[in-house]
Amino acid sequence: MKKFFCGVVKFFTILTILAALAYTVVLYWDKIVDFVDRVKGLLAEKKLCCCHDETDDYADWDE
């Protein structure tokens, strides 16, 4: 009987943790989306910065 009650307590503990996680995600969804957009923007800027055209480096040279 003790194992059964321990199992029930563990089950409700896991359900409570999952509910708290879901509540947190719903509550802060706007902030999470803003953060993801900001990270995507930073990564896009870094990608554009690193991948430039090599012809731009020699554009001012006269032959």
PDB file of C-alpha atoms in Angstrom:
ATOM      1  CA  MET A   1       0.000   0.000   0.000  1.00  0.00           C
ATOM      2  CA  LYS A   2       2.910   2.325   0.753  1.00  0.00           C
ATOM      3  CA  LYS A   3       4.282   1.877  -2.786  1.00  0.00           C
ATOM      4  CA  PHE A   4       0.891   2.811  -4.222  1.00  0.00           C
ATOM      5  CA  PHE A   5       0.711   6.060  -2.246  1.00  0.00           C
ATOM      6  CA  CYS A   6       4.306   6.935  -3.148  1.00  0.00           C
ATOM      7  CA  GLY A   7       3.446   6.357  -6.803  1.00  0.00           C
ATOM      8  CA  VAL A   8       0.357   8.559  -6.560  1.00  0.00           C
ATOM      9  CA  VAL A   9       2.355  11.325  -4.863  1.00  0.00           C
ATOM     10  CA  LYS A  10       5.051  11.129  -7.566  1.00  0.00           C
ATOM     11  CA  PHE A  11       2.382  11.217 -10.267  1.00  0.00           C
ATOM     12  CA  PHE A  12       0.738  14.331  -8.815  1.00  0.00           C
ATOM     13  CA  THR A  13       4.144  15.950  -8.336  1.00  0.00           C
ATOM     14  CA  ILE A  14       4.973  15.425 -12.006  1.00  0.00           C
ATOM     15  CA  LEU A  15       1.544  16.743 -13.026  1.00  0.00           C
ATOM     16  CA  THR A  16       2.037  19.825 -10.855  1.00  0.00           C
ATOM     17  CA  ILE A  17       5.464  20.511 -12.359  1.00  0.00           C
ATOM     18  CA  LEU A  18       4.109  20.130 -15.910  1.00  0.00           C
ATOM     19  CA  ALA A  19       1.180  22.415 -15.127  1.00  0.00           C
ATOM     20  CA  ALA A  20       3.530  25.044 -13.690  1.00  0.00           C
ATOM     21  CA  LEU A  21       5.702  24.815 -16.807  1.00  0.00           C
ATOM     22  CA  ALA A  22       2.702  25.189 -19.104  1.00  0.00           C
ATOM     23  CA  TYR A  23       1.421  28.133 -17.046  1.00  0.00           C
ATOM     24  CA  THR A  24       4.815  29.837 -17.226  1.00  0.00           C
ATOM     25  CA  VAL A  25       5.031  29.393 -21.001  1.00  0.00           C
ATOM     26  CA  VAL A  26       1.525  30.776 -21.497  1.00  0.00           C
ATOM     27  CA  LEU A  27       2.133  33.670 -19.111  1.00  0.00           C
ATOM     28  CA  TYR A  28       5.428  34.741 -20.681  1.00  0.00           C
ATOM     29  CA  TRP A  29       4.711  33.769 -24.306  1.00  0.00           C
ATOM     30  CA  ASP A  30       5.112  37.327 -25.621  1.00  0.00           C
ATOM     31  CA  LYS A  31       8.476  37.731 -23.925  1.00  0.00           C
ATOM     32  CA  ILE A  32       9.639  34.336 -25.198  1.00  0.00           C
ATOM     33  CA  VAL A  33       8.678  35.226 -28.785  1.00  0.00           C
ATOM     34  CA  ASP A  34      10.388  38.630 -28.505  1.00  0.00           C
ATOM     35  CA  PHE A  35      13.550  36.962 -27.213  1.00  0.00           C
ATOM     36  CA  VAL A  36      13.554  34.392 -30.041  1.00  0.00           C
ATOM     37  CA  ASP A  37      13.024  37.144 -32.633  1.00  0.00           C
ATOM     38  CA  ARG A  38      15.878  39.179 -31.128  1.00  0.00           C
ATOM     39  CA  VAL A  39      18.214  36.161 -31.255  1.00  0.00           C
ATOM     40  CA  LYS A  40      17.208  35.428 -34.852  1.00  0.00           C
ATOM     41  CA  GLY A  41      17.906  39.047 -35.772  1.00  0.00           C
ATOM     42  CA  LEU A  42      21.325  38.970 -34.119  1.00  0.00           C
ATOM     43  CA  LEU A  43      22.214  35.737 -35.895  1.00  0.00           C
ATOM     44  CA  ALA A  44      21.049  37.145 -39.232  1.00  0.00           C
ATOM     45  CA  GLU A  45      23.182  40.264 -38.710  1.00  0.00           C
ATOM     46  CA  LYS A  46      26.208  38.163 -37.850  1.00  0.00           C
ATOM     47  CA  LYS A  47      25.661  35.998 -40.917  1.00  0.00           C
ATOM     48  CA  LEU A  48      25.419  39.058 -43.167  1.00  0.00           C
ATOM     49  CA  CYS A  49      28.518  40.524 -41.564  1.00  0.00           C
ATOM     50  CA  CYS A  50      30.585  37.389 -42.095  1.00  0.00           C
ATOM     51  CA  CYS A  51      29.440  36.661 -45.615  1.00  0.00           C
ATOM     52  CA  HIS A  52      30.280  39.724 -47.657  1.00  0.00           C
ATOM     53  CA  ASP A  53      31.279  39.891 -51.273  1.00  0.00           C
ATOM     54  CA  GLU A  54      35.043  39.825 -51.813  1.00  0.00           C
ATOM     55  CA  THR A  55      34.795  42.194 -54.767  1.00  0.00           C
ATOM     56  CA  ASP A  56      33.819  44.945 -52.338  1.00  0.00           C
ATOM     57  CA  ASP A  57      37.264  44.709 -50.739  1.00  0.00           C
ATOM     58  CA  TYR A  58      38.987  45.630 -54.027  1.00  0.00           C
ATOM     59  CA  ALA A  59      36.410  48.079 -55.385  1.00  0.00           C
ATOM     60  CA  ASP A  60      38.638  51.105 -54.850  1.00  0.00           C
ATOM     61  CA  TRP A  61      41.683  49.673 -56.622  1.00  0.00           C
ATOM     62  CA  ASP A  62      42.539  51.070 -60.023  1.00  0.00           C
ATOM     63  CA  GLU A  63      44.117  48.831 -62.592  1.00  0.00           C
TER      64      GLU A  63
END
